[in-house]
Short mmCIF file of C-alpha atoms in Angstrom, two decimals:
data_model
loop_
_atom_site.label_atom_id
_atom_site.label_comp_id
_atom_site.label_asym_id
_atom_site.label_seq_id
_atom_site.Cartn_x
_atom_site.Cartn_y
_atom_site.Cartn_z
CA MET A 334 -0.03 -0.02 -0.02
CA ARG A 335 1.61 3.28 -1.19
CA ALA A 336 0.78 6.24 1.14
CA MET A 337 1.80 9.86 1.24
CA LEU A 338 1.98 11.26 4.78
CA LEU A 339 1.40 14.94 5.07
CA VAL A 340 2.93 16.28 8.20
CA ASN A 341 2.25 19.72 9.67
CA PRO A 342 5.36 20.48 11.59
CA LYS A 343 3.53 23.20 13.62
CA ALA A 344 0.78 20.93 14.81
CA THR A 345 -0.23 21.84 18.44
CA SER A 346 -0.04 18.48 20.14
CA THR A 347 3.05 16.90 18.61
CA ASN A 348 6.78 17.53 18.72
CA GLN A 349 9.54 16.19 16.52
CA ARG A 350 10.34 13.21 18.64
CA THR A 351 6.73 12.13 18.64
CA ARG A 352 6.37 12.64 14.94
CA ASP A 353 9.51 10.45 14.36
CA VAL A 354 7.96 7.68 16.30
CA LEU A 355 4.67 7.81 14.49
CA ILE A 356 6.29 7.89 11.21
CA ARG A 357 8.48 4.79 11.84
CA ALA A 358 5.39 2.91 13.09
CA LEU A 359 3.48 3.77 9.86
CA SER A 360 6.54 3.02 7.61
CA ALA A 361 6.54 -0.58 9.03
CA THR A 362 3.06 -1.21 7.50
CA MET A 363 3.07 0.90 4.26
CA ASN A 364 5.27 2.14 1.55
CA LEU A 365 5.40 5.64 3.01
CA LYS A 366 6.46 8.96 1.41
CA VAL A 367 6.56 11.80 3.97
CA GLU A 368 6.03 15.43 3.02
CA GLU A 369 5.97 18.34 5.49
CA THR A 370 3.57 21.23 4.82
CA ALA A 371 5.29 24.66 4.62
CA TYR A 372 2.47 27.13 3.90
CA ARG A 373 -1.29 27.59 3.91
CA GLY A 374 -2.78 25.50 1.08
CA HIS A 375 0.28 23.23 0.74
CA ALA A 376 -1.55 20.17 2.00
CA ALA A 377 -4.19 20.68 -0.72
CA LEU A 378 -1.42 20.80 -3.37
CA LEU A 379 0.37 17.69 -1.96
CA SER A 380 -2.78 15.58 -1.78
CA ARG A 381 -3.75 16.58 -5.27
CA LYS A 382 -0.26 15.39 -6.47
CA ALA A 383 -0.77 12.15 -4.40
CA HIS A 384 -4.03 11.45 -6.28
CA ALA A 385 -2.59 12.29 -9.69
CA SER A 386 0.43 9.95 -8.94
CA GLY A 387 -1.75 7.02 -7.95
CA PHE A 388 -1.12 6.79 -4.26
CA ASP A 389 -3.56 4.41 -2.35
CA VAL A 390 -3.80 6.53 0.80
CA VAL A 391 -3.23 10.12 1.84
CA ALA A 392 -2.33 10.20 5.57
CA VAL A 393 -2.52 13.50 7.55
CA LEU A 394 -0.67 14.17 10.83
CA GLY A 395 -2.06 17.52 11.89
CA GLY A 396 -5.17 19.36 12.89
CA ASP A 397 -8.50 19.98 11.40
CA GLY A 398 -7.14 22.77 9.09
CA THR A 399 -4.52 20.49 7.55
CA ILE A 400 -7.15 17.71 7.17
CA ASN A 401 -9.51 20.03 5.34
CA GLU A 402 -6.95 21.15 2.96
CA ALA A 403 -5.97 17.52 2.20
CA VAL A 404 -9.68 16.61 1.60
CA ASN A 405 -10.05 19.45 -0.78
CA GLY A 406 -6.88 18.52 -2.70
CA LEU A 407 -8.34 14.89 -3.10
CA LEU A 408 -11.66 16.18 -4.44
CA ASP A 409 -10.23 18.79 -6.70
CA ALA A 410 -10.06 16.80 -9.99
CA GLU A 411 -7.60 17.93 -12.57
CA ASP A 412 -10.00 17.96 -15.36
CA GLY A 413 -12.22 20.74 -13.86
CA ARG A 414 -15.10 18.47 -12.84
CA SER A 415 -16.21 18.45 -9.23
CA GLY A 416 -14.19 15.74 -7.63
CA ALA A 417 -17.23 14.59 -5.57
CA ASP A 418 -18.93 13.60 -8.84
CA GLY A 419 -16.80 10.42 -8.98
CA ASP A 420 -16.69 7.17 -7.05
CA ALA A 421 -15.02 7.58 -3.70
CA SER A 422 -13.10 4.30 -4.29
CA GLU A 423 -11.47 5.94 -7.39
CA ARG A 424 -9.47 8.48 -5.23
CA PRO A 425 -6.92 7.66 -2.41
CA ALA A 426 -8.40 6.70 0.99
CA LEU A 427 -7.79 9.24 3.74
CA LEU A 428 -5.99 8.40 6.93
CA VAL A 429 -5.98 10.88 9.82
CA ILE A 430 -3.76 11.18 12.97
CA PRO A 431 -4.91 13.99 15.30
CA GLY A 432 -2.22 16.61 15.90
CA GLY A 433 -4.30 19.70 16.44
CA SER A 434 -5.92 21.46 19.41
CA ALA A 435 -9.43 20.24 18.95
CA ASN A 436 -9.17 17.36 16.31
CA VAL A 437 -12.95 17.33 15.80
CA PHE A 438 -12.91 15.24 12.58
CA ALA A 439 -10.64 12.57 13.95
CA ARG A 440 -12.66 12.27 17.18
CA ALA A 441 -15.95 12.14 15.24
CA LEU A 442 -14.59 9.10 13.43
CA GLY A 443 -13.99 7.49 16.71
CA LEU A 444 -10.27 7.93 16.98
CA PRO A 445 -8.53 8.62 20.35
CA ASN A 446 -7.43 12.27 20.77
CA SER A 447 -3.90 11.23 21.50
CA PRO A 448 -1.71 10.85 18.29
CA VAL A 449 0.08 7.84 19.77
CA GLU A 450 -2.97 6.05 20.65
CA ALA A 451 -4.62 7.04 17.37
CA VAL A 452 -1.73 5.49 15.40
CA GLY A 453 -2.43 2.18 17.16
CA ALA A 454 -6.03 2.31 16.01
CA VAL A 455 -5.01 3.36 12.44
CA LEU A 456 -2.51 0.37 12.26
CA GLU A 457 -5.34 -1.99 12.99
CA ALA A 458 -7.43 -0.32 10.30
CA ILE A 459 -4.80 -0.70 7.83
CA ARG A 460 -4.14 -4.39 8.77
CA ASP A 461 -7.77 -5.27 8.40
CA ASP A 462 -8.32 -2.76 5.47
CA ARG A 463 -11.19 -1.31 7.53
CA ARG A 464 -12.74 1.49 5.60
CA ARG A 465 -15.78 3.82 6.00
CA THR A 466 -17.29 5.95 3.36
CA VAL A 467 -18.41 9.49 4.59
CA GLY A 468 -20.25 12.30 3.18
CA LEU A 469 -19.00 15.89 3.15
CA GLY A 470 -20.40 19.39 3.06
CA GLN A 471 -19.66 21.94 0.33
CA ALA A 472 -19.76 25.69 0.76
CA ILE A 473 -20.05 28.00 -2.25
CA TRP A 474 -19.71 31.72 -2.06
CA ASP A 475 -18.74 34.50 -4.54
CA ASP A 476 -16.51 32.60 -7.05
CA GLU A 477 -15.15 30.01 -4.57
CA SER A 478 -16.10 26.52 -3.44
CA ARG A 479 -14.68 24.41 -0.67
CA TYR A 480 -15.55 21.10 0.94
CA PHE A 481 -15.74 20.68 4.72
CA THR A 482 -15.62 17.67 6.94
CA PHE A 483 -17.48 18.48 10.26
CA CYS A 484 -18.84 22.07 10.27
CA SER A 485 -19.08 25.60 9.01
CA GLY A 486 -20.52 28.67 10.58
CA LEU A 487 -21.44 32.31 9.96
CA GLY A 488 -21.68 35.06 12.73
CA TYR A 489 -20.55 34.87 16.28
CA ASP A 490 -18.52 31.53 16.27
CA ALA A 491 -16.63 32.55 13.17
CA GLU A 492 -15.75 35.88 14.94
CA VAL A 493 -14.41 33.92 17.83
CA ILE A 494 -12.20 31.87 15.49
CA ARG A 495 -10.96 35.04 13.81
CA ALA A 496 -9.90 36.50 17.06
CA VAL A 497 -8.13 33.30 18.13
CA GLU A 498 -6.33 33.09 14.85
CA GLY A 499 -5.10 36.59 15.30
CA MET A 500 -3.65 35.50 18.59
CA ARG A 501 -1.98 32.51 17.02
CA GLY A 502 -0.32 34.94 14.52
CA THR A 503 1.47 36.46 17.56
CA GLY A 504 2.74 33.05 18.72
CA ARG A 505 0.04 32.10 21.33
CA LYS A 506 -1.29 28.52 21.06
CA ALA A 507 -5.00 27.80 20.36
CA THR A 508 -5.87 26.03 23.55
CA PRO A 509 -9.40 25.14 24.77
CA THR A 510 -8.97 27.76 27.56
CA ARG A 511 -8.11 30.43 25.10
CA TYR A 512 -11.16 29.65 22.99
CA VAL A 513 -13.48 29.81 25.96
CA ASN A 514 -11.94 32.96 27.27
CA THR A 515 -12.12 34.65 23.83
CA ALA A 516 -15.68 33.52 23.43
CA LEU A 517 -16.73 34.99 26.68
CA HIS A 518 -14.87 38.29 26.12
CA HIS A 519 -16.32 38.50 22.54
CA TYR A 520 -19.84 37.81 23.81
CA LEU A 521 -19.66 40.85 25.90
CA THR A 522 -18.89 43.17 22.98
CA THR A 523 -20.90 41.55 20.17
CA ASP A 524 -24.00 43.03 18.74
CA LYS A 525 -26.97 41.29 20.30
CA ARG A 526 -29.72 43.51 18.74
CA HIS A 527 -29.32 43.65 15.03
CA ALA A 528 -29.34 40.28 13.35
CA ALA A 529 -28.17 40.16 9.80
CA MET A 530 -28.84 36.74 8.47
CA ALA A 531 -31.61 34.48 6.90
CA VAL A 532 -31.72 31.00 5.60
CA GLU A 533 -33.81 29.41 2.81
CA GLY A 534 -33.47 26.64 0.23
CA PRO A 535 -35.30 24.53 -2.24
CA ASP A 536 -36.98 22.57 0.56
CA VAL A 537 -36.48 25.09 3.36
CA PRO A 538 -38.92 27.96 4.11
CA ARG A 539 -37.33 31.23 4.73
CA ALA A 540 -36.26 32.18 8.33
CA GLY A 541 -34.64 35.33 9.26
CA HIS A 542 -33.25 37.44 12.11
CA ILE A 543 -30.42 35.06 12.68
CA PHE A 544 -27.32 36.12 14.57
CA MET A 545 -25.25 32.96 14.45
CA ALA A 546 -25.67 29.91 12.20
CA VAL A 547 -24.01 26.53 12.74
CA VAL A 548 -23.92 24.18 9.78
CA SER A 549 -22.98 20.60 10.66
CA ASN A 550 -21.96 17.57 8.65
CA THR A 551 -21.56 15.39 11.86
CA SER A 552 -21.78 15.74 15.69
CA PRO A 553 -20.18 16.98 17.83
CA TRP A 554 -19.72 20.42 16.58
CA THR A 555 -16.61 20.99 18.59
CA TYR A 556 -15.09 20.08 21.93
CA VAL A 557 -14.20 22.08 24.99
CA GLY A 558 -11.21 19.96 26.29
CA SER A 559 -12.82 16.54 26.52
CA GLN A 560 -16.43 17.74 26.55
CA PRO A 561 -18.34 17.51 23.31
CA VAL A 562 -20.60 20.33 22.22
CA CYS A 563 -23.57 19.14 20.23
CA PRO A 564 -25.92 21.84 18.87
CA THR A 565 -26.97 19.51 16.15
CA PRO A 566 -26.94 15.98 17.71
CA TRP A 567 -28.64 14.32 14.75
CA ALA A 568 -25.97 15.26 12.25
CA SER A 569 -23.93 12.46 10.82
CA PHE A 570 -21.61 11.63 7.87
CA GLU A 571 -24.40 9.40 6.51
CA THR A 572 -27.01 12.15 6.32
CA GLY A 573 -27.47 15.56 4.74
CA LEU A 574 -26.55 18.77 6.41
CA ASP A 575 -27.97 20.14 9.70
CA LEU A 576 -28.21 23.78 10.94
CA LEU A 577 -28.90 25.53 14.24
CA GLY A 578 -29.60 29.27 13.87
CA LEU A 579 -29.83 31.53 16.86
CA GLN A 580 -32.31 34.35 16.65
CA ARG A 581 -31.39 35.61 20.10
CA LEU A 582 -27.91 36.13 21.73
CA GLY A 583 -29.24 37.55 25.02
CA LEU A 584 -28.02 36.14 28.29
CA PRO A 585 -31.38 34.47 29.24
CA SER A 586 -31.45 32.72 25.88
CA MET A 587 -27.90 31.49 26.06
CA LEU A 588 -28.23 30.29 29.59
CA ARG A 589 -31.15 28.13 28.44
CA LEU A 590 -29.30 26.85 25.41
CA MET A 591 -25.81 26.01 26.79
CA PRO A 592 -26.85 23.03 29.09
CA GLN A 593 -28.91 21.60 26.17
CA ILE A 594 -25.85 21.37 23.84
CA MET A 595 -23.08 20.31 26.22
CA GLY A 596 -22.13 16.60 26.34
CA VAL A 597 -23.28 13.56 24.20
CA ARG A 598 -27.09 13.68 23.59
CA ASP A 599 -29.66 12.50 21.14
CA THR A 600 -32.30 15.22 21.61
CA LEU A 601 -32.49 18.47 19.82
CA PRO A 602 -32.16 21.74 21.86
CA ASN A 603 -35.57 23.43 22.15
CA GLY A 604 -36.46 27.11 22.25
CA ARG A 605 -38.76 29.55 20.46
CA HIS A 606 -35.86 31.40 19.01
CA LEU A 607 -33.96 28.57 17.31
CA VAL A 608 -34.01 27.75 13.69
CA GLN A 609 -33.24 23.97 13.15
CA LEU A 610 -32.81 21.99 9.89
CA HIS A 611 -31.85 18.30 9.67
CA ASP A 612 -30.68 16.16 6.80
CA GLU A 613 -30.92 18.83 4.15
CA ARG A 614 -29.37 18.54 0.77
CA GLU A 615 -29.09 22.30 0.07
CA PHE A 616 -29.87 25.66 1.62
CA THR A 617 -28.42 29.21 1.42
CA LEU A 618 -27.53 31.76 4.13
CA THR A 619 -27.74 35.40 3.20
CA ALA A 620 -26.71 38.39 5.19
CA GLU A 621 -27.61 42.08 5.04
CA ARG A 622 -24.05 43.07 5.86
CA PRO A 623 -20.78 41.13 5.58
CA VAL A 624 -20.45 38.59 8.42
CA ALA A 625 -17.62 36.42 9.62
CA PHE A 626 -17.32 32.98 7.96
CA GLN A 627 -15.52 29.84 9.14
CA LEU A 628 -15.18 26.43 7.67
CA ASP A 629 -13.83 23.40 9.73
CA GLY A 630 -12.42 25.84 12.21
CA ASP A 631 -10.57 27.97 9.54
CA TYR A 632 -11.55 31.61 9.18
CA LEU A 633 -12.20 32.51 5.64
CA GLY A 634 -13.16 36.34 5.85
CA GLU A 635 -16.45 38.06 5.60
CA VAL A 636 -19.28 37.03 3.15
CA GLU A 637 -22.95 38.11 2.43
CA ARG A 638 -24.15 34.86 0.79
CA VAL A 639 -23.10 31.08 1.12
CA THR A 640 -24.85 28.08 -0.44
CA PHE A 641 -24.38 24.87 1.38
CA ARG A 642 -24.73 21.39 -0.24
CA SER A 643 -24.48 17.97 1.15
CA ILE A 644 -22.08 15.64 -0.83
CA PRO A 645 -22.97 12.03 -0.05
CA ASN A 646 -20.43 9.09 -0.03
CA ALA A 647 -17.59 11.45 -1.08
CA LEU A 648 -14.62 9.97 0.68
CA GLN A 649 -13.20 6.71 1.99
CA VAL A 650 -11.57 6.87 5.37
CA LEU A 651 -9.25 4.21 6.88
CA VAL A 652 -10.59 4.07 10.51
#
């Protein structure tokens, strides 16, 4: 089995010694070519090359951002067609080893959060050729399109991610505590009176006055340390996209919502000021003014219109 391993040398939860041990373990079971990512978008370029060169597997040792880039590279067909139009078995399988701060995609697949323990599980999957086919989400805005593995969001959560990314640019790590503290600080200063967004789709009646929209391809949406956060508990890799829209950000509304989304659960949050969608194939979020936009925890700027589509059976994962 020929595999290309994409290593993010700046991954939060690994160091050079750990990476060397993991690479040796994987090399014992696969014909492994190791490539380090050097800049934003490099993982997408490398995985695209792996696809074109006939590799059987693209493995990623890194966080959710590196995984997202690799996935987009795999589905970016060279002939200009959408890569998701083809059979998932026709492109390299994906293998992930968590190396970031949250590792939402890897944990949603059932992998341990420790990279060392995850390699043990991955080696079993390689030995047994144990594969799972998962669906993805696709976001389309302006003249751009990008796939996502677990979530996207517009509004408040994307503003928090933007703030944390700014701190990372100054050398500070993106720890769970930093995300929580930033979210609390940002909540105190965010506009809670003038909602900008609305949602509608081919099978979705229009709903407006939305401050924050969470779009999910699986559950959990994220983690606070070891605690999962599940605003869309019915979302899964085998169904369409889910959405939770918040039409109020006031303290009473948030205090009612938070206990309903913390921890593993199978019931939807309830409240009069929630917009909820489940298993949708397509919908569009529009905004009266530019709003912050994130995808798989990666801040992408401000937008006024994004269409979301469910892409079923898009990718094989060794897990």
